[in-house]
Amino acid sequence: MKKILMLTSLLTAGLVTSCSESFLDVKPQGVASLDQLSNKNGVNALLIGTYSLLDGIGSGTTDWHAAVSNWVYGGVASDDAYKGTDASDQPEITGIERYEVQPGFVHMRGKWRHVYDAISRCNEVIQTVALAKDMTEAEKTQVIAESRFLRGHYHFEAKKMWNMVPYIDDKTYKATDPNSTKVPNDKDIWPNIEADFKFAVDNLPENQTQKGRATKSAARAFLAKTYLFQRKYADAKPLLEAIVSSGKYRLVDYLDNFRAATNNNAESIFEVQFSVNDGTNGNNGNAGETLNWPYFSGAPGGGCCGFYQPSLNLVNAYKNDANGLPLLDTFNDTDLKNDQGLKITDAYAPDTQTPVDPRLDHTVGRRGVPFLDWGPMPGVTWVRDQVYAGPYTGKKWMYFKGEEGTNTHSTNKRRVANNYRMIRYSHVLLWLAEVETEIGSLEKARELVNQIRKRAKNSVFVTNPDGSPAANYVINEYPAGSPAFANKESAWKAVRHEERLEFAMEGHRFFDLVRWGIAAETINKYLTVESKKRAYLNGATFTKGKHEYFPLPVDEINNSYLDGKPTLKQNPGY
């Protein structure tokens, strides 16, 4: 679905009046009036504009601050990734990585501005559809359902970032009154988010003719995710089981979740659509990842900018024992062999002995291992500063060399048509494994995790030019009677580890750690080890009860004043 840039000022066009001379009553050019939008075509254009903000681009200058992958907030703020590049570039992100984030950071305001601009678009669609006279009630209901689905998603993004945030609905929002959105953040908005997704579940169709539009299954998945964040496992279970029993989805080859050629495949439940070479400047491509490419000009992306590098801890997590099972407690005792500190002229060969999960080399670029069809990654020349940020680069948003110019923008090769799979069937299976671990059967949880591991085993491995595996890929399912599923505590550890391996570098990790209630212990353990390898992490500490959520942007608190008092209250500890 091609994106249309719609401004939130569309509904306020033509407000200036009072001159009696008719020749002074000139309608502004380049904007649409309410009358022009109050019909089927106008409503659909507004709705597409609401979908268009899913990638975070188009709301002011948010750019990567609001990238759909949340790579800064969900990745760099976790144990999955470093900021990357070098120390001098984007130092604010280092503050986020060290848990020294400040309310004045532009990364806070950029994200806030994105979600609430998007929420305003949702509300404008709902308000405008009521005025359309050429739409049936069924058509109006579906538009409202899609809008409420998106409104639930955008509020969800705000909730998981800041916890106590204002909920703005179509009855509160008035485009002509800037004070209408000055709503206190003194209430838990989970019930409001649930209500939006429930309406979507009840009123969305099972299938949509256009790719990228929300379906009933997508709404069920988002509602289930809302329950999981509140640890309402019993409420999430029937929704997830309904998606499974629908028979509409299946696991595909793992790599097919990260290729433009296999966008909208059978595993995708909700996918953010990207396009290139469509007459725009490339922002319809995955512009939010524009910093996260190898630094060398001969690499994918054309040589910028080296951000978002996988951590040593993440790479170590992919190590397996000789039986192909994860080293749940000891994976980080030693580092998998890498070229840290070596020059490009130094002899180097990757480790071909240690058993590793094959998903490693679909997630991380490692020296000497083939990087899609670009040949073996050359190592240090693709990394801006190995001493600072390690030897690895991310991989899931990259493109094949053979796709250059087709699935990349004609001039900006960092704008790609590789969609972001926001929720896919593997999420549903592993979320069900969480539910079974907590309130159901540990045996069923094992079976669900094994579906994911079996898929990884049967997917195409990364191979050398001679066809041999690029590493010692050994992965197997957990056998019956496995100690990993002997009790709830060990089963939770296995399920959480599987989710990390499956969705690494996709921006979920930090928020998962928080919702599981293990952020402080996991991240401080990570920092204790990692600070010995990355000097800039010395002294970094995650404070329990504070750093689970980010600070509200100070500009938004200042802008929230009403009757001499701010309506927004800062999070504890900031």
Coordinates of C-alpha atoms in Angstrom, one line a residue:
M1 CA 0.0 0.0 0.0
K2 CA 1.7 3.2 -1.1
K3 CA 1.9 5.9 1.6
I4 CA 0.4 9.3 1.3
L5 CA 1.8 12.1 3.4
M6 CA -1.1 13.8 5.2
L7 CA -0.7 16.8 7.5
T8 CA -2.5 17.0 10.8
S9 CA -3.5 20.6 9.7
L10 CA -5.8 19.3 7.0
L11 CA -8.9 19.6 9.1
T12 CA -8.1 23.2 10.2
A13 CA -7.8 24.7 6.7
G14 CA -9.8 27.8 6.0
L15 CA -10.3 28.8 9.6
V16 CA -9.3 32.5 9.1
T17 CA -12.3 34.6 8.2
S18 CA -14.0 37.9 9.0
C19 CA -13.0 40.0 6.0
S20 CA -16.0 41.2 4.1
E21 CA -14.3 41.6 0.8
S22 CA -14.8 38.3 -1.1
F23 CA -11.6 38.7 -3.0
L24 CA -9.7 38.3 0.3
D25 CA -11.4 35.0 1.0
V26 CA -8.7 32.9 -0.7
K27 CA -8.6 29.2 0.1
P28 CA -5.1 28.0 0.9
Q29 CA -3.4 26.0 -1.8
G30 CA -2.0 22.5 -1.3
V31 CA -4.4 21.5 1.5
A32 CA -7.7 19.8 1.5
S33 CA -10.8 21.3 3.2
L34 CA -13.1 19.3 5.5
D35 CA -15.8 19.3 2.8
Q36 CA -13.3 17.8 0.3
L37 CA -12.4 15.0 2.8
S38 CA -15.9 14.1 4.1
N39 CA -16.4 11.4 1.5
K40 CA -15.2 7.9 0.8
N41 CA -12.1 8.9 -1.1
G42 CA -11.2 11.6 1.4
V43 CA -11.6 9.3 4.4
N44 CA -9.5 6.6 2.7
A45 CA -6.8 9.1 2.0
L46 CA -6.8 10.2 5.7
L47 CA -6.7 6.5 6.7
I48 CA -3.7 5.8 4.5
G49 CA -2.0 8.8 6.0
T50 CA -2.6 7.2 9.4
Y51 CA -1.0 3.9 8.3
S52 CA 1.9 5.9 6.8
L53 CA 3.1 6.9 10.3
L54 CA 3.7 3.3 11.3
D55 CA 7.3 3.7 10.2
G56 CA 7.8 6.9 12.2
I57 CA 8.6 9.0 9.2
G58 CA 6.5 11.9 8.3
S59 CA 5.9 13.5 11.7
G60 CA 8.2 16.5 11.8
T61 CA 11.8 15.5 11.9
T62 CA 11.5 12.4 14.0
D63 CA 13.4 10.1 11.5
W64 CA 15.2 7.4 13.4
H65 CA 13.9 8.7 16.8
A66 CA 10.7 6.9 15.9
A67 CA 11.9 4.1 13.7
V68 CA 9.4 1.3 13.5
S69 CA 12.0 -1.2 14.8
N70 CA 12.6 0.9 18.0
W71 CA 16.2 0.1 17.5
V72 CA 17.4 2.8 20.0
Y73 CA 14.8 2.1 22.7
G74 CA 14.3 -1.7 22.3
G75 CA 17.7 -2.7 21.0
V76 CA 20.5 -0.4 22.2
A77 CA 18.8 0.0 25.6
S78 CA 19.0 -3.8 26.0
D79 CA 21.7 -6.4 26.1
D80 CA 21.3 -7.1 22.4
A81 CA 23.2 -4.2 20.9
Y82 CA 25.6 -1.3 21.2
K83 CA 25.0 2.2 19.9
G84 CA 27.8 1.4 17.4
T85 CA 29.7 3.7 15.1
D86 CA 32.2 5.8 17.2
A87 CA 32.0 7.7 20.5
S88 CA 31.5 11.1 18.9
D89 CA 28.5 10.3 16.7
Q90 CA 25.0 10.8 18.3
P91 CA 26.2 10.8 21.9
E92 CA 22.6 11.0 23.1
I93 CA 22.2 7.4 22.2
T94 CA 25.2 6.6 24.4
G95 CA 23.3 8.2 27.3
I96 CA 20.3 5.9 26.6
E97 CA 22.7 2.9 26.4
R98 CA 24.3 3.9 29.8
Y99 CA 20.9 4.5 31.4
E100 CA 21.7 8.2 31.8
V101 CA 18.9 9.4 29.6
Q102 CA 17.6 12.9 30.2
P103 CA 14.1 14.4 29.7
G104 CA 15.7 16.9 27.3
F105 CA 17.0 14.3 24.8
V106 CA 15.6 14.8 21.3
H107 CA 15.1 11.1 21.2
M108 CA 12.4 11.4 23.8
R109 CA 10.5 14.3 22.1
G110 CA 10.9 12.7 18.7
K111 CA 9.2 9.5 19.8
W112 CA 6.5 11.3 21.7
R113 CA 5.8 13.6 18.8
H114 CA 5.5 10.7 16.5
V115 CA 3.0 8.6 18.5
Y116 CA 0.8 11.6 19.4
D117 CA 0.8 13.0 15.8
A118 CA -0.2 9.5 14.7
I119 CA -3.0 9.4 17.3
S120 CA -4.3 12.7 16.1
R121 CA -4.5 11.3 12.6
C122 CA -6.5 8.3 13.9
N123 CA -8.9 10.6 15.6
E124 CA -9.3 12.8 12.6
V125 CA -10.3 9.8 10.5
I126 CA -13.0 8.7 13.0
Q127 CA -14.3 12.3 13.2
T128 CA -14.4 12.7 9.4
V129 CA -16.0 9.4 8.6
A130 CA -19.0 10.4 10.5
L131 CA -19.6 13.2 8.0
A132 CA -19.2 11.1 4.9
K133 CA -22.6 10.6 3.1
D134 CA -21.4 8.3 0.3
M135 CA -20.4 5.4 2.7
T136 CA -22.5 2.6 4.0
E137 CA -22.6 2.0 7.7
A138 CA -20.6 -1.2 7.2
E139 CA -17.9 0.7 5.4
K140 CA -17.8 3.4 8.1
T141 CA -17.5 0.7 10.8
Q142 CA -14.6 -0.9 9.1
V143 CA -12.7 2.4 8.7
I144 CA -13.3 3.1 12.4
A145 CA -12.1 -0.4 13.3
E146 CA -8.9 0.2 11.3
S147 CA -8.4 3.6 12.9
R148 CA -9.0 2.2 16.4
F149 CA -6.6 -0.6 15.7
L150 CA -3.9 2.0 14.8
R151 CA -4.9 4.2 17.7
G152 CA -4.4 1.2 20.0
H153 CA -1.0 0.5 18.5
Y154 CA 0.3 4.1 18.8
H155 CA -0.9 4.4 22.4
F156 CA 0.7 1.0 23.1
E157 CA 4.0 2.4 21.8
A158 CA 3.6 5.4 24.2
K159 CA 2.6 3.1 27.1
K160 CA 5.6 0.8 26.8
M161 CA 8.0 3.7 26.5
W162 CA 6.7 5.9 29.4
N163 CA 4.1 3.9 31.2
M164 CA 1.9 6.8 32.5
V165 CA 0.8 8.6 29.4
P166 CA -2.4 10.4 28.4
Y167 CA -5.0 8.6 26.3
I168 CA -6.4 10.9 23.6
D169 CA -9.6 9.7 21.8
D170 CA -11.8 11.2 19.1
K171 CA -14.2 12.7 21.7
T172 CA -11.3 14.5 23.4
Y173 CA -9.3 15.6 20.4
K174 CA -10.2 18.9 18.6
A175 CA -8.0 20.0 15.8
T176 CA -8.9 23.6 16.3
D177 CA -8.2 23.6 20.1
P178 CA -4.6 22.9 21.1
N179 CA -5.7 22.7 24.8
S180 CA -8.0 19.7 24.0
T181 CA -5.0 17.3 24.2
K182 CA -3.7 18.7 27.5
V183 CA -4.9 15.6 29.3
P184 CA -3.2 14.5 32.6
N185 CA -1.2 11.3 32.6
D186 CA -2.7 10.2 35.9
K187 CA -4.5 7.1 34.7
D188 CA -3.4 3.6 33.6
I189 CA -4.5 3.5 29.9
W190 CA -4.3 -0.2 29.4
P191 CA -8.1 -0.5 29.5
N192 CA -8.4 2.1 26.8
I193 CA -5.9 0.3 24.6
E194 CA -7.8 -2.9 25.2
A195 CA -11.1 -1.3 24.2
D196 CA -9.6 -0.1 20.9
F197 CA -8.2 -3.5 20.0
K198 CA -11.4 -5.3 21.1
F199 CA -13.4 -3.1 18.8
A200 CA -11.0 -4.0 16.0
V201 CA -11.3 -7.7 16.7
D202 CA -15.1 -7.5 16.6
N203 CA -15.3 -5.4 13.4
L204 CA -12.2 -6.1 11.2
P205 CA -12.5 -8.6 8.4
E206 CA -10.5 -11.9 8.3
N207 CA -8.8 -10.8 5.1
Q208 CA -8.1 -7.5 3.4
T209 CA -7.7 -6.9 -0.3
Q210 CA -4.8 -4.5 0.2
K211 CA -1.6 -5.7 1.8
G212 CA -0.7 -3.9 5.1
R213 CA -4.2 -3.2 6.3
A214 CA -5.2 -4.6 9.7
T215 CA -7.1 -7.8 9.9
K216 CA -9.0 -9.6 12.6
S217 CA -6.0 -11.8 13.3
A218 CA -3.7 -8.7 13.6
A219 CA -6.1 -7.2 16.1
R220 CA -6.2 -10.5 18.1
A221 CA -2.5 -10.6 18.2
F222 CA -2.2 -7.0 19.4
L223 CA -4.9 -7.5 22.0
A224 CA -3.1 -10.6 23.2
K225 CA 0.2 -8.7 23.4
T226 CA -1.6 -6.0 25.4
Y227 CA -2.6 -8.7 27.9
L228 CA 0.9 -10.2 28.0
F229 CA 2.3 -6.8 29.0
Q230 CA -0.1 -6.9 31.9
R231 CA 0.6 -10.6 32.6
K232 CA -3.1 -11.4 31.9
Y233 CA -2.1 -14.8 30.5
A234 CA -5.6 -16.3 30.7
D235 CA -7.0 -13.5 28.7
A236 CA -4.3 -13.8 26.0
K237 CA -4.7 -17.5 25.6
P238 CA -7.9 -17.8 23.6
L239 CA -6.9 -15.0 21.3
L240 CA -3.6 -16.7 20.4
E241 CA -5.2 -20.1 20.1
A242 CA -7.8 -18.5 17.6
I243 CA -4.9 -17.3 15.4
V244 CA -3.3 -20.8 15.4
S245 CA -6.6 -22.6 14.8
S246 CA -7.5 -20.3 11.9
G247 CA -5.0 -22.2 9.7
K248 CA -4.1 -19.0 7.9
Y249 CA -0.5 -18.8 9.0
R250 CA 2.6 -21.0 9.0
L251 CA 6.3 -20.8 9.6
V252 CA 8.4 -20.1 6.5
D253 CA 12.1 -20.3 5.9
Y254 CA 13.7 -18.1 8.6
L255 CA 15.5 -15.8 6.0
D256 CA 12.2 -15.1 4.2
N257 CA 11.1 -12.9 7.2
F258 CA 13.9 -10.5 6.2
R259 CA 13.8 -10.3 2.4
A260 CA 11.9 -7.8 0.2
A261 CA 11.3 -10.6 -2.3
T262 CA 9.3 -12.4 0.4
N263 CA 7.3 -9.5 1.9
N264 CA 3.8 -10.4 3.2
N265 CA 4.5 -14.1 3.3
A266 CA 2.5 -16.8 5.1
E267 CA 4.2 -16.1 8.5
S268 CA 3.3 -12.4 8.5
I269 CA 0.3 -11.3 10.7
F270 CA 1.0 -7.6 10.6
E271 CA 3.6 -6.0 8.5
V272 CA 4.7 -2.4 7.9
Q273 CA 4.9 -1.8 4.2
F274 CA 7.9 -0.1 2.5
S275 CA 8.3 0.9 -1.1
V276 CA 11.1 2.5 -3.2
N277 CA 11.3 4.1 -6.6
D278 CA 7.7 5.2 -6.3
G279 CA 8.2 8.8 -7.2
T280 CA 9.1 10.0 -3.7
N281 CA 12.4 10.9 -2.2
G282 CA 12.9 7.4 -0.7
N283 CA 11.2 8.0 2.7
N284 CA 8.7 5.3 1.8
G285 CA 11.6 2.9 2.2
N286 CA 12.8 1.8 5.6
A287 CA 14.2 5.3 6.4
G288 CA 14.2 4.6 10.2
E289 CA 17.2 2.3 9.8
T290 CA 19.1 4.8 7.7
L291 CA 22.0 4.9 10.2
N292 CA 22.3 1.2 10.6
W293 CA 24.5 0.1 7.7
P294 CA 28.1 -0.9 7.4
Y295 CA 30.5 2.0 7.3
F296 CA 32.4 0.9 4.2
S297 CA 31.3 2.3 0.8
G298 CA 31.6 -1.2 -0.8
A299 CA 29.1 -2.7 1.6
P300 CA 25.3 -2.7 1.4
G301 CA 23.9 0.8 1.9
G302 CA 26.8 2.5 0.3
G303 CA 28.8 3.5 3.3
C304 CA 27.0 5.0 6.3
C305 CA 26.8 5.0 9.2
G306 CA 27.8 2.0 11.4
F307 CA 25.2 2.3 14.1
Y308 CA 23.3 -0.5 16.0
Q309 CA 26.0 -3.2 16.3
P310 CA 25.2 -6.6 17.9
S311 CA 26.7 -7.1 21.3
L312 CA 29.2 -9.9 22.2
N313 CA 26.6 -11.1 24.7
L314 CA 24.0 -11.5 21.9
V315 CA 26.4 -13.4 19.7
N316 CA 27.4 -15.7 22.6
A317 CA 23.7 -16.4 23.2
Y318 CA 23.6 -18.4 19.9
K319 CA 26.1 -20.9 21.1
N320 CA 24.7 -24.4 21.7
D321 CA 26.0 -27.6 23.4
A322 CA 27.0 -30.7 21.4
N323 CA 23.4 -31.8 21.3
G324 CA 22.3 -28.6 19.7
L325 CA 20.6 -27.1 22.8
P326 CA 21.1 -23.6 24.2
L327 CA 23.6 -22.9 27.0
L328 CA 21.0 -21.2 29.0
D329 CA 23.3 -20.4 32.0
T330 CA 26.8 -20.4 30.6
F331 CA 26.6 -19.0 27.1
N332 CA 28.4 -15.8 28.1
D333 CA 31.3 -17.5 30.0
T334 CA 33.5 -17.1 26.9
D335 CA 33.2 -15.1 23.7
L336 CA 32.7 -16.8 20.4
K337 CA 35.8 -16.3 18.3
N338 CA 35.8 -12.9 16.5
D339 CA 38.3 -10.5 14.9
Q340 CA 38.2 -7.8 17.6
G341 CA 41.4 -5.8 17.4
L342 CA 42.6 -7.4 14.1
K343 CA 43.6 -5.5 11.0
I344 CA 42.1 -6.4 7.6
T345 CA 45.6 -7.7 6.6
D346 CA 45.8 -10.1 9.7
A347 CA 45.1 -13.7 9.0
Y348 CA 41.7 -14.7 10.3
A349 CA 39.2 -17.6 9.9
P350 CA 35.9 -17.8 11.7
D351 CA 35.2 -20.5 14.3
T352 CA 34.0 -23.7 12.6
Q353 CA 34.1 -25.9 15.7
T354 CA 31.8 -24.4 18.3
P355 CA 28.1 -25.5 17.8
V356 CA 26.0 -22.5 17.0
D357 CA 22.3 -21.8 16.2
P358 CA 21.9 -21.1 12.4
R359 CA 19.8 -18.0 13.2
L360 CA 23.1 -16.4 14.3
D361 CA 24.3 -15.8 10.7
H362 CA 20.9 -14.6 9.5
T363 CA 21.0 -12.0 12.3
V364 CA 24.7 -10.9 12.6
G365 CA 27.4 -10.1 10.1
R366 CA 30.7 -11.8 11.2
R367 CA 34.1 -11.6 9.5
G368 CA 34.7 -14.5 7.1
V369 CA 31.0 -15.6 7.0
P370 CA 29.1 -14.9 3.8
F371 CA 26.9 -11.8 4.1
L372 CA 23.9 -12.6 1.9
D373 CA 25.3 -12.5 -1.7
W374 CA 28.0 -9.9 -0.9
G375 CA 30.6 -12.5 -0.3
P376 CA 32.4 -13.1 3.1
M377 CA 32.1 -10.1 5.4
P378 CA 35.6 -8.5 5.4
G379 CA 35.4 -7.5 9.0
V380 CA 37.1 -4.3 10.2
T381 CA 36.5 -2.3 7.0
W382 CA 32.7 -2.6 7.5
V383 CA 33.0 -1.4 11.1
R384 CA 33.7 2.3 11.9
D385 CA 35.5 1.6 15.2
Q386 CA 36.0 -2.0 16.4
V387 CA 37.7 -1.0 19.7
Y388 CA 34.7 1.1 20.6
A389 CA 31.7 -0.9 19.4
G390 CA 32.9 -4.4 18.6
P391 CA 33.3 -6.5 15.4
Y392 CA 29.8 -7.2 14.3
T393 CA 27.1 -5.6 12.2
G394 CA 23.3 -6.1 12.0
K395 CA 21.8 -8.0 9.1
K396 CA 18.0 -8.4 9.1
W397 CA 17.2 -5.1 7.4
M398 CA 19.9 -5.5 4.7
Y399 CA 19.4 -6.3 1.1
F400 CA 21.0 -8.7 -1.4
K401 CA 23.5 -7.2 -3.8
G402 CA 21.4 -8.5 -6.6
E403 CA 18.5 -6.4 -5.4
E404 CA 20.3 -3.1 -5.6
G405 CA 18.3 -0.6 -7.6
T406 CA 15.2 -2.8 -7.5
N407 CA 14.5 -3.2 -3.8
T408 CA 16.6 -0.1 -2.9
H409 CA 16.0 3.5 -3.8
S410 CA 17.7 4.5 -7.0
T411 CA 20.0 7.1 -5.3
N412 CA 19.8 6.4 -1.6
K413 CA 20.6 2.8 -1.1
R414 CA 19.8 2.9 2.6
R415 CA 16.1 3.2 1.7
V416 CA 14.9 -0.3 1.1
A417 CA 11.6 -2.1 0.3
N418 CA 12.2 -4.8 2.9
N419 CA 9.1 -4.6 5.1
Y420 CA 9.2 -4.7 8.9
R421 CA 7.3 -7.8 10.2
M422 CA 5.9 -6.3 13.3
I423 CA 4.0 -9.4 14.4
R424 CA 4.5 -12.8 12.8
Y425 CA 3.3 -16.3 13.5
S426 CA 6.5 -17.1 15.5
H427 CA 5.5 -14.4 17.9
V428 CA 2.1 -16.1 18.4
L429 CA 3.7 -19.5 19.0
L430 CA 6.2 -18.2 21.5
W431 CA 3.6 -16.0 23.3
L432 CA 1.5 -19.2 23.6
A433 CA 4.6 -20.9 25.1
E434 CA 4.7 -18.1 27.7
V435 CA 1.0 -18.7 28.5
E436 CA 1.4 -22.4 28.8
T437 CA 4.5 -21.9 31.0
E438 CA 2.6 -19.7 33.4
I439 CA -0.9 -21.1 33.5
G440 CA -0.9 -24.2 31.4
S441 CA 1.2 -27.2 30.5
L442 CA 5.0 -27.2 30.5
E443 CA 4.9 -30.0 28.0
K444 CA 2.8 -27.9 25.6
A445 CA 5.3 -25.0 26.1
R446 CA 8.1 -27.4 25.1
E447 CA 6.2 -28.4 22.0
L448 CA 5.6 -24.8 21.0
V449 CA 9.3 -23.9 21.5
N450 CA 10.2 -26.9 19.5
Q451 CA 8.2 -25.7 16.5
I452 CA 10.4 -22.7 16.4
R453 CA 13.6 -24.7 16.8
K454 CA 12.5 -27.2 14.2
R455 CA 11.9 -24.4 11.7
A456 CA 15.4 -23.0 12.4
K457 CA 16.9 -26.4 11.8
N458 CA 15.1 -26.9 8.5
S459 CA 15.7 -23.4 7.2
V460 CA 18.5 -22.7 4.7
F461 CA 21.8 -22.4 6.4
V462 CA 24.4 -19.8 5.4
T463 CA 26.9 -21.5 3.2
N464 CA 30.4 -20.9 1.8
P465 CA 30.9 -20.6 -2.0
D466 CA 31.7 -24.3 -2.1
G467 CA 28.3 -25.1 -0.6
S468 CA 29.6 -26.1 2.8
P469 CA 28.0 -24.7 6.0
A470 CA 29.7 -21.4 7.0
A471 CA 29.8 -22.5 10.7
N472 CA 29.1 -25.6 12.8
Y473 CA 25.4 -25.2 12.8
V474 CA 23.9 -27.7 15.3
I475 CA 20.4 -27.1 16.5
N476 CA 17.8 -29.6 17.9
E477 CA 14.5 -29.7 19.6
Y478 CA 14.2 -30.1 23.4
P479 CA 13.7 -33.8 24.0
A480 CA 10.9 -35.2 26.1
G481 CA 11.9 -35.0 29.8
S482 CA 14.4 -32.2 29.1
P483 CA 15.5 -30.5 32.4
A484 CA 14.8 -27.2 30.7
F485 CA 11.1 -27.9 31.1
A486 CA 11.2 -29.7 34.4
N487 CA 9.6 -26.8 36.3
K488 CA 8.2 -23.4 35.7
E489 CA 11.4 -21.4 36.5
S490 CA 13.5 -23.3 34.0
A491 CA 10.8 -23.4 31.4
W492 CA 10.5 -19.6 31.6
K493 CA 14.3 -19.3 31.1
A494 CA 14.1 -21.5 28.0
V495 CA 11.1 -19.7 26.5
R496 CA 12.6 -16.2 27.1
H497 CA 16.0 -17.4 25.6
E498 CA 14.2 -18.7 22.5
E499 CA 12.4 -15.3 22.0
R500 CA 15.7 -13.5 22.2
L501 CA 17.3 -15.8 19.5
E502 CA 14.2 -15.6 17.3
F503 CA 13.7 -11.8 17.4
A504 CA 17.1 -10.4 18.1
M505 CA 17.9 -7.0 16.6
E506 CA 14.2 -6.4 15.8
G507 CA 13.7 -3.9 18.7
H508 CA 11.7 -6.0 21.1
R509 CA 14.3 -7.1 23.7
F510 CA 14.3 -4.2 26.2
F511 CA 10.5 -4.1 26.3
D512 CA 10.4 -7.9 26.7
L513 CA 12.8 -7.7 29.7
V514 CA 10.6 -5.1 31.3
R515 CA 7.3 -6.9 30.8
W516 CA 8.9 -10.1 32.2
G517 CA 10.1 -8.2 35.3
I518 CA 13.7 -9.2 34.8
A519 CA 15.2 -6.0 33.3
A520 CA 17.3 -4.9 36.2
E521 CA 18.9 -8.2 37.0
T522 CA 19.5 -9.1 33.3
I523 CA 20.9 -5.7 32.3
N524 CA 23.1 -5.2 35.3
K525 CA 24.6 -8.7 34.9
Y526 CA 25.2 -7.8 31.2
L527 CA 26.9 -4.5 32.2
T528 CA 29.2 -6.1 34.7
V529 CA 30.7 -8.3 32.0
E530 CA 30.4 -6.0 29.0
S531 CA 32.0 -3.0 30.7
K532 CA 35.2 -4.9 30.7
K533 CA 35.0 -5.1 26.9
R534 CA 33.5 -1.7 26.1
A535 CA 35.3 0.9 28.2
Y536 CA 32.5 3.5 27.7
L537 CA 30.1 1.2 29.7
N538 CA 32.2 1.5 32.8
G539 CA 30.0 2.8 35.7
A540 CA 26.8 2.3 33.8
T541 CA 24.0 0.9 36.1
F542 CA 20.3 0.1 35.6
T543 CA 18.2 1.3 38.5
K544 CA 15.3 -0.9 39.3
G545 CA 12.1 1.1 39.6
K546 CA 13.4 3.9 37.4
H547 CA 14.9 2.7 34.2
E548 CA 12.1 0.4 33.2
Y549 CA 10.6 3.5 31.6
F550 CA 12.0 6.5 29.9
P551 CA 11.5 10.1 31.0
L552 CA 8.7 12.2 29.5
P553 CA 10.1 14.9 27.2
V554 CA 10.6 18.1 29.1
D555 CA 9.3 20.1 26.2
E556 CA 6.0 18.2 26.3
I557 CA 5.7 18.8 30.0
N558 CA 6.3 22.5 29.4
N559 CA 3.8 22.6 26.6
S560 CA 1.1 20.9 28.8
Y561 CA 0.5 23.9 31.1
L562 CA -3.2 24.6 31.6
D563 CA -4.4 27.2 34.1
G564 CA -0.8 27.8 35.2
K565 CA 0.0 24.1 36.0
P566 CA 1.4 21.3 33.9
T567 CA -1.0 18.5 33.1
L568 CA 1.8 16.0 32.6
K569 CA 3.8 14.6 35.5
Q570 CA 7.4 13.3 35.1
N571 CA 8.2 9.6 35.7
P572 CA 9.8 8.7 39.1
G573 CA 13.5 9.3 39.4
Y574 CA 13.9 11.8 36.5

